[in-house]
Short mmCIF file of C-alpha atoms and ligand atoms in Angstrom, two decimals:
data_model
loop_
_atom_site.label_atom_id
_atom_site.label_comp_id
_atom_site.label_asym_id
_atom_site.label_seq_id
_atom_site.Cartn_x
_atom_site.Cartn_y
_atom_site.Cartn_z
CA UNK A 1 107.20 83.28 67.81
CA UNK A 2 104.23 85.56 67.26
CA UNK A 3 105.01 88.92 65.72
CA UNK A 4 102.89 91.99 66.51
CA UNK A 5 103.12 95.42 64.92
CA UNK A 6 100.03 96.97 66.50
CA UNK A 7 99.73 98.01 70.13
CA UNK A 8 96.06 96.99 70.35
CA UNK A 9 96.83 93.47 69.06
CA UNK A 10 99.68 92.73 71.46
CA UNK A 11 97.84 94.27 74.44
CA UNK A 12 94.80 92.10 73.74
CA UNK A 13 96.94 88.97 73.34
CA UNK A 14 98.77 89.59 76.62
CA UNK A 15 95.59 90.43 78.54
CA UNK A 16 94.13 87.07 77.47
CA UNK A 17 97.28 85.19 78.48
CA UNK A 18 97.39 86.93 81.86
CA UNK A 19 93.77 85.99 82.50
CA UNK A 20 94.71 82.36 82.09
CA UNK A 21 97.57 82.75 84.59
CA UNK A 22 100.59 83.43 82.38
CA UNK A 23 103.62 85.19 83.89
CA UNK A 24 104.96 87.72 81.40
CA UNK A 25 108.68 88.52 81.07
CA UNK A 26 109.76 91.45 78.91
CA UNK A 27 113.06 92.27 77.17
CA UNK A 28 112.94 95.65 75.39
CA UNK A 29 115.70 96.23 72.82
CA UNK A 30 116.71 98.45 69.94
CA UNK A 31 117.62 95.46 67.78
CA UNK A 32 120.98 94.59 66.17
CA UNK A 33 120.83 91.73 68.64
CA UNK A 34 123.87 89.95 70.03
CA UNK A 35 124.35 87.22 72.67
CA UNK A 36 124.01 89.85 75.46
CA UNK A 37 120.40 90.48 74.42
CA UNK A 38 119.78 86.75 74.07
CA UNK A 39 121.05 86.19 77.64
CA UNK A 40 118.19 88.45 78.83
CA UNK A 41 115.73 86.30 76.87
CA UNK A 42 117.19 83.19 78.51
CA UNK A 43 116.80 84.73 81.96
CA UNK A 44 113.18 85.60 81.23
CA UNK A 45 112.46 82.10 79.97
CA UNK A 46 113.73 80.67 83.26
CA UNK A 47 111.28 82.73 85.36
CA UNK A 48 108.28 83.38 83.11
CA UNK A 49 105.78 81.37 81.06
CA UNK A 50 105.73 83.92 78.22
CA UNK A 51 108.73 85.96 77.08
CA UNK A 52 108.04 89.10 75.09
CA UNK A 53 110.75 91.12 73.37
CA UNK A 54 110.48 94.38 71.49
CA UNK A 55 112.63 95.97 68.82
CA UNK A 56 112.24 99.71 68.45
CA UNK A 57 115.00 102.22 67.75
CA UNK A 58 113.57 105.02 69.86
CA UNK A 59 114.23 108.42 68.26
CA UNK A 60 113.53 110.36 71.48
CA UNK A 61 116.53 108.91 73.33
CA UNK A 62 119.12 109.94 70.73
CA UNK A 63 120.59 113.31 71.60
CA UNK A 64 122.85 112.99 68.52
CA UNK A 65 120.85 112.66 65.24
CA UNK A 66 123.89 111.12 63.48
CA UNK A 67 123.98 108.34 66.08
CA UNK A 68 120.28 107.63 65.39
CA UNK A 69 120.78 107.56 61.61
CA UNK A 70 123.74 105.20 61.92
CA UNK A 71 122.21 102.87 64.50
CA UNK A 72 122.58 99.35 63.02
CA UNK A 73 119.43 97.59 61.80
CA UNK A 74 119.58 93.79 61.29
CA UNK A 75 115.93 92.86 61.60
CA UNK A 76 115.95 89.52 59.73
CA UNK A 77 118.78 88.04 61.74
CA UNK A 78 117.24 89.51 64.94
CA UNK A 79 113.98 87.66 64.27
CA UNK A 80 115.95 84.51 63.53
CA UNK A 81 117.97 84.82 66.76
CA UNK A 82 114.89 85.47 68.90
CA UNK A 83 113.11 82.50 67.38
CA UNK A 84 116.11 80.23 68.03
CA UNK A 85 116.28 81.49 71.63
CA UNK A 86 112.63 80.50 72.14
CA UNK A 87 111.24 84.02 72.54
CA UNK A 88 107.44 83.74 72.41
CA UNK A 89 106.36 87.18 71.24
CA UNK A 90 108.07 90.01 69.36
CA UNK A 91 106.62 93.52 69.32
CA UNK A 92 107.92 95.44 66.32
CA UNK A 93 106.08 98.75 66.33
CA UNK A 94 106.39 101.86 64.16
CA UNK A 95 107.08 105.23 65.79
CA UNK A 96 103.43 106.18 65.17
CA UNK A 97 102.34 103.12 67.13
CA UNK A 98 104.61 103.95 70.09
CA UNK A 99 103.88 107.68 70.03
CA UNK A 100 100.36 108.05 68.57
CA UNK A 101 100.20 111.71 69.65
CA UNK A 102 103.57 112.54 68.06
CA UNK A 103 106.92 113.10 69.75
CA UNK A 104 106.51 116.77 70.65
CA UNK A 105 104.67 116.74 73.97
CA UNK A 106 105.80 113.57 75.68
CA UNK A 107 105.90 113.24 79.48
CA UNK A 108 108.94 114.44 81.43
CA UNK A 109 110.16 112.54 84.48
CA UNK A 110 111.77 113.73 87.68
CA UNK A 111 114.97 111.70 87.66
CA UNK A 112 116.81 113.94 90.14
CA UNK A 113 120.56 113.50 90.63
CA UNK A 114 120.69 110.51 88.24
CA UNK A 115 120.04 112.79 85.29
CA UNK A 116 122.80 115.25 86.19
CA UNK A 117 125.76 112.86 86.07
CA UNK A 118 127.58 110.53 83.62
CA UNK A 119 125.25 109.64 80.70
CA UNK A 120 122.73 112.20 81.98
CA UNK A 121 125.35 114.95 81.76
CA UNK A 122 126.94 113.92 78.47
CA UNK A 123 123.72 112.96 76.67
CA UNK A 124 121.20 115.66 77.59
CA UNK A 125 117.63 114.43 77.25
CA UNK A 126 118.72 110.82 76.73
CA UNK A 127 117.15 109.44 79.90
CA UNK A 128 113.91 111.36 79.35
CA UNK A 129 113.72 109.55 76.00
CA UNK A 130 114.51 106.20 77.65
CA UNK A 131 111.73 106.79 80.19
CA UNK A 132 109.26 107.88 77.50
CA UNK A 133 109.73 104.69 75.50
CA UNK A 134 110.02 102.29 78.44
CA UNK A 135 106.95 103.78 80.15
CA UNK A 136 104.94 103.37 76.94
CA UNK A 137 106.20 99.81 76.34
CA UNK A 138 105.48 98.81 79.94
CA UNK A 139 101.96 100.20 79.58
CA UNK A 140 101.45 98.14 76.43
CA UNK A 141 103.08 94.86 77.57
CA UNK A 142 102.27 95.08 81.31
CA UNK A 143 105.00 92.56 82.17
CA UNK A 144 105.40 90.93 85.55
CA UNK A 145 109.19 90.90 85.07
CA UNK A 146 111.50 93.22 83.18
CA UNK A 147 115.02 92.10 82.21
CA UNK A 148 117.77 94.69 81.79
CA UNK A 149 121.53 94.46 81.20
CA UNK A 150 124.10 95.69 83.71
CA UNK A 151 126.00 96.98 80.66
CA UNK A 152 123.72 100.05 80.89
CA UNK A 153 124.21 100.47 84.63
CA UNK A 154 122.80 103.99 84.93
CA UNK A 155 119.87 103.11 82.66
CA UNK A 156 118.95 100.29 85.05
CA UNK A 157 118.79 102.81 87.90
CA UNK A 158 116.76 105.24 85.80
CA UNK A 159 114.24 102.56 84.86
CA UNK A 160 113.90 101.44 88.48
CA UNK A 161 113.15 105.07 89.34
CA UNK A 162 110.63 105.28 86.48
CA UNK A 163 108.84 102.22 87.87
CA UNK A 164 108.79 103.76 91.37
CA UNK A 165 107.54 107.12 90.00
CA UNK A 166 104.75 105.58 87.96
CA UNK A 167 103.69 102.91 90.45
CA UNK A 168 103.87 100.19 87.78
CA UNK A 169 103.95 96.62 89.08
CA UNK A 170 106.99 95.15 87.36
CA UNK A 171 109.93 93.41 88.99
CA UNK A 172 113.32 94.34 87.54
CA UNK A 173 116.07 91.76 87.09
CA UNK A 174 119.51 93.06 86.16
CA UNK A 175 121.56 90.55 84.16
CA UNK A 176 125.37 90.48 83.95
CA UNK A 177 127.20 92.06 81.01
CA UNK A 178 128.14 89.55 78.32
CA UNK A 179 131.62 90.12 76.93
CA UNK A 180 133.62 89.07 73.90
CA UNK A 181 136.48 86.66 74.69
CA UNK A 182 138.96 89.55 74.94
CA UNK A 183 136.71 91.34 77.48
CA UNK A 184 134.98 93.93 75.26
CA UNK A 185 131.38 94.40 76.42
CA UNK A 186 129.04 93.20 73.68
CA UNK A 187 127.15 96.10 72.12
CA UNK A 188 125.16 96.74 68.97
CA UNK A 189 127.47 99.69 68.36
CA UNK A 190 130.51 97.38 68.13
CA UNK A 191 129.32 96.53 64.58
CA UNK A 192 130.29 100.06 63.57
CA UNK A 193 133.94 99.67 64.62
CA UNK A 194 136.64 99.16 61.99
CA UNK A 195 139.01 96.21 62.55
CA UNK A 196 141.63 98.55 64.05
CA UNK A 197 139.07 100.25 66.31
CA UNK A 198 137.68 96.89 67.38
CA UNK A 199 141.17 95.86 68.53
CA UNK A 200 141.54 99.08 70.55
CA UNK A 201 138.02 98.96 72.00
CA UNK A 202 139.02 96.25 74.48
CA UNK A 203 141.13 98.84 76.34
CA UNK A 204 137.97 100.26 77.96
CA UNK A 205 137.29 97.03 79.84
CA UNK A 206 141.01 96.69 80.58
CA UNK A 207 141.17 100.14 82.12
CA UNK A 208 138.16 99.29 84.32
CA UNK A 209 140.00 96.11 85.35
CA UNK A 210 143.05 98.26 86.14
CA UNK A 211 140.93 100.46 88.43
CA UNK A 212 139.57 97.37 90.18
CA UNK A 213 143.07 96.04 90.72
CA UNK A 214 144.58 99.32 91.91
CA UNK A 215 141.68 100.45 94.13
CA UNK A 216 142.71 101.23 97.71
CA UNK A 217 140.97 103.16 100.49
CA UNK A 218 141.71 106.89 100.22
CA UNK A 219 141.40 109.58 97.53
CA UNK A 220 140.39 108.32 94.09
CA UNK A 221 141.26 111.28 91.85
CA UNK A 222 144.72 110.06 90.87
CA UNK A 223 143.46 106.60 89.89
CA UNK A 224 140.68 108.08 87.73
CA UNK A 225 143.11 110.54 86.14
CA UNK A 226 145.58 107.76 85.25
CA UNK A 227 142.77 105.81 83.61
CA UNK A 228 141.65 108.83 81.55
CA UNK A 229 145.22 109.57 80.49
CA UNK A 230 145.78 105.98 79.44
CA UNK A 231 142.74 105.87 77.14
CA UNK A 232 143.42 109.37 75.79
CA UNK A 233 147.00 108.38 74.90
CA UNK A 234 145.57 105.39 73.02
CA UNK A 235 143.40 107.69 70.87
CA UNK A 236 140.08 107.64 72.72
CA UNK A 237 138.07 110.79 73.37
CA UNK A 238 137.00 110.14 76.94
CA UNK A 239 133.66 111.56 78.14
CA UNK A 240 134.21 110.23 81.66
CA UNK A 241 135.80 107.56 83.79
CA UNK A 242 134.28 107.69 87.25
CA UNK A 243 134.06 105.70 90.44
CA UNK A 244 130.62 105.78 92.02
CA UNK A 245 128.50 104.14 94.68
CA UNK A 246 127.11 100.93 93.21
CA UNK A 247 123.92 101.54 95.21
CA UNK A 248 122.93 105.01 93.99
CA UNK A 249 125.68 106.09 91.56
CA UNK A 250 126.80 109.01 93.72
CA UNK A 251 130.24 109.94 92.42
CA UNK A 252 133.00 109.27 94.93
CA UNK A 253 136.19 111.28 95.50
CA UNK A 254 137.25 109.18 98.47
CA UNK A 255 136.78 105.52 99.37
CA UNK A 256 136.41 104.34 102.96
CA UNK A 257 137.24 100.75 102.01
CA UNK A 258 133.65 99.64 102.66
CA UNK A 259 131.19 101.26 100.24
CA UNK A 260 130.30 99.01 97.26
CA UNK A 261 131.66 100.78 94.16
CA UNK A 262 131.31 100.68 90.39
CA UNK A 263 133.85 101.99 87.89
CA UNK A 264 132.04 103.40 84.89
CA UNK A 265 133.30 104.80 81.59
CA UNK A 266 132.21 106.34 78.30
CA UNK A 267 134.60 107.10 75.47
CA UNK A 268 134.60 107.64 71.73
CA UNK A 269 136.74 105.76 69.27
CA UNK A 270 136.40 108.17 66.34
CA UNK A 271 132.63 108.27 65.66
CA UNK A 272 131.59 105.37 67.87
CA UNK A 273 130.74 105.98 71.52
CA UNK A 274 131.29 103.01 73.84
CA UNK A 275 130.23 102.57 77.46
CA UNK A 276 131.15 99.97 80.05
CA UNK A 277 131.24 99.46 83.81
CA UNK A 278 132.65 97.06 86.37
CA UNK A 279 131.67 96.37 89.96
CA UNK A 280 134.70 96.83 92.17
CA UNK A 281 133.81 94.48 95.02
P1 LIG B 301 119.79 97.96 73.60
O1 LIG B 301 119.29 97.17 72.43
O2 LIG B 301 121.20 98.41 73.48
O3 LIG B 301 118.84 99.06 74.01
O4 LIG B 301 119.82 96.95 74.83
C1 LIG B 301 118.68 96.22 75.21
C2 LIG B 301 118.95 95.55 76.53
O5 LIG B 301 120.06 94.65 76.38
C3 LIG B 301 119.34 96.55 77.63
O6 LIG B 301 118.73 96.15 78.85
C4 LIG B 301 120.83 96.40 77.68
O7 LIG B 301 121.40 96.76 78.93
C5 LIG B 301 121.01 94.93 77.39
N1 LIG B 301 122.37 94.65 76.93
C6 LIG B 301 123.07 95.33 75.99
N2 LIG B 301 124.31 94.85 75.88
C7 LIG B 301 124.42 93.83 76.78
C8 LIG B 301 125.46 92.93 77.15
N3 LIG B 301 126.66 92.98 76.58
N4 LIG B 301 125.21 92.01 78.12
C9 LIG B 301 123.99 91.96 78.73
N5 LIG B 301 122.95 92.78 78.41
C10 LIG B 301 123.17 93.70 77.46
#
């Protein structure tokens, strides 16, 4: 695996490879890698001749400075894991390399409704930060394919919108959420859970499974309310549990029995905020 720190170096390398016909797959990450990240690398390797990953903990997407400070960093084992997975290139930039003009006057993106709900509502500015970093990384790497995890369902929609807004030529592939054996969605933030919290954390995926099982055509409020009450009684601080259109994330109060739906949740266990989602069809 070739490691680049400088934007000019990786851009030059990729331009050369593209000239000789290489198909570039890209997996952007914030590090603290787990098998979920590696599954994206594996998907890229299936479709592309060169797989590029990046590790950059992007300050502009953290609305909570404490969350940024405590974000886990495991760079040596990340490099090891990427190498074992057969990743070809790792981009490991500094903030100055990603944002050479500083972080004060970065572009803003018209994300419309998507930015007003769920993560957009509870993490103000978060998706602007995601777009700022992903736009910059896509400009640097110029991938043919971009691999994202369904775990961050709303983020996938935001990035698709970013690509449409900017006219970039990158195909997005959304890969399924990898889970621990008990059902907990793998996440870098899981490393911050105590043993007792880790045991409880599985209840988020269980409550989404409960919604899937109980879903019937008609009003959805009672089902969502029962799910919130269940997690709250177990000691979670719930930001939201919602049922939304799986196509555009419009929140649904009523189900006609036809529309493809996703159940989507965010909740704190003490300091650690966990998110998960489940398709309901
Ligand atoms: P992150 O490092 O959290 O920014 O995630 C980098 C990429 O990995 C994003 O596209 C995530 O959606 C994806 N990802 C994170 N967790 C999982 C998981 N459990 N399964 C599949 N993909 C994941």
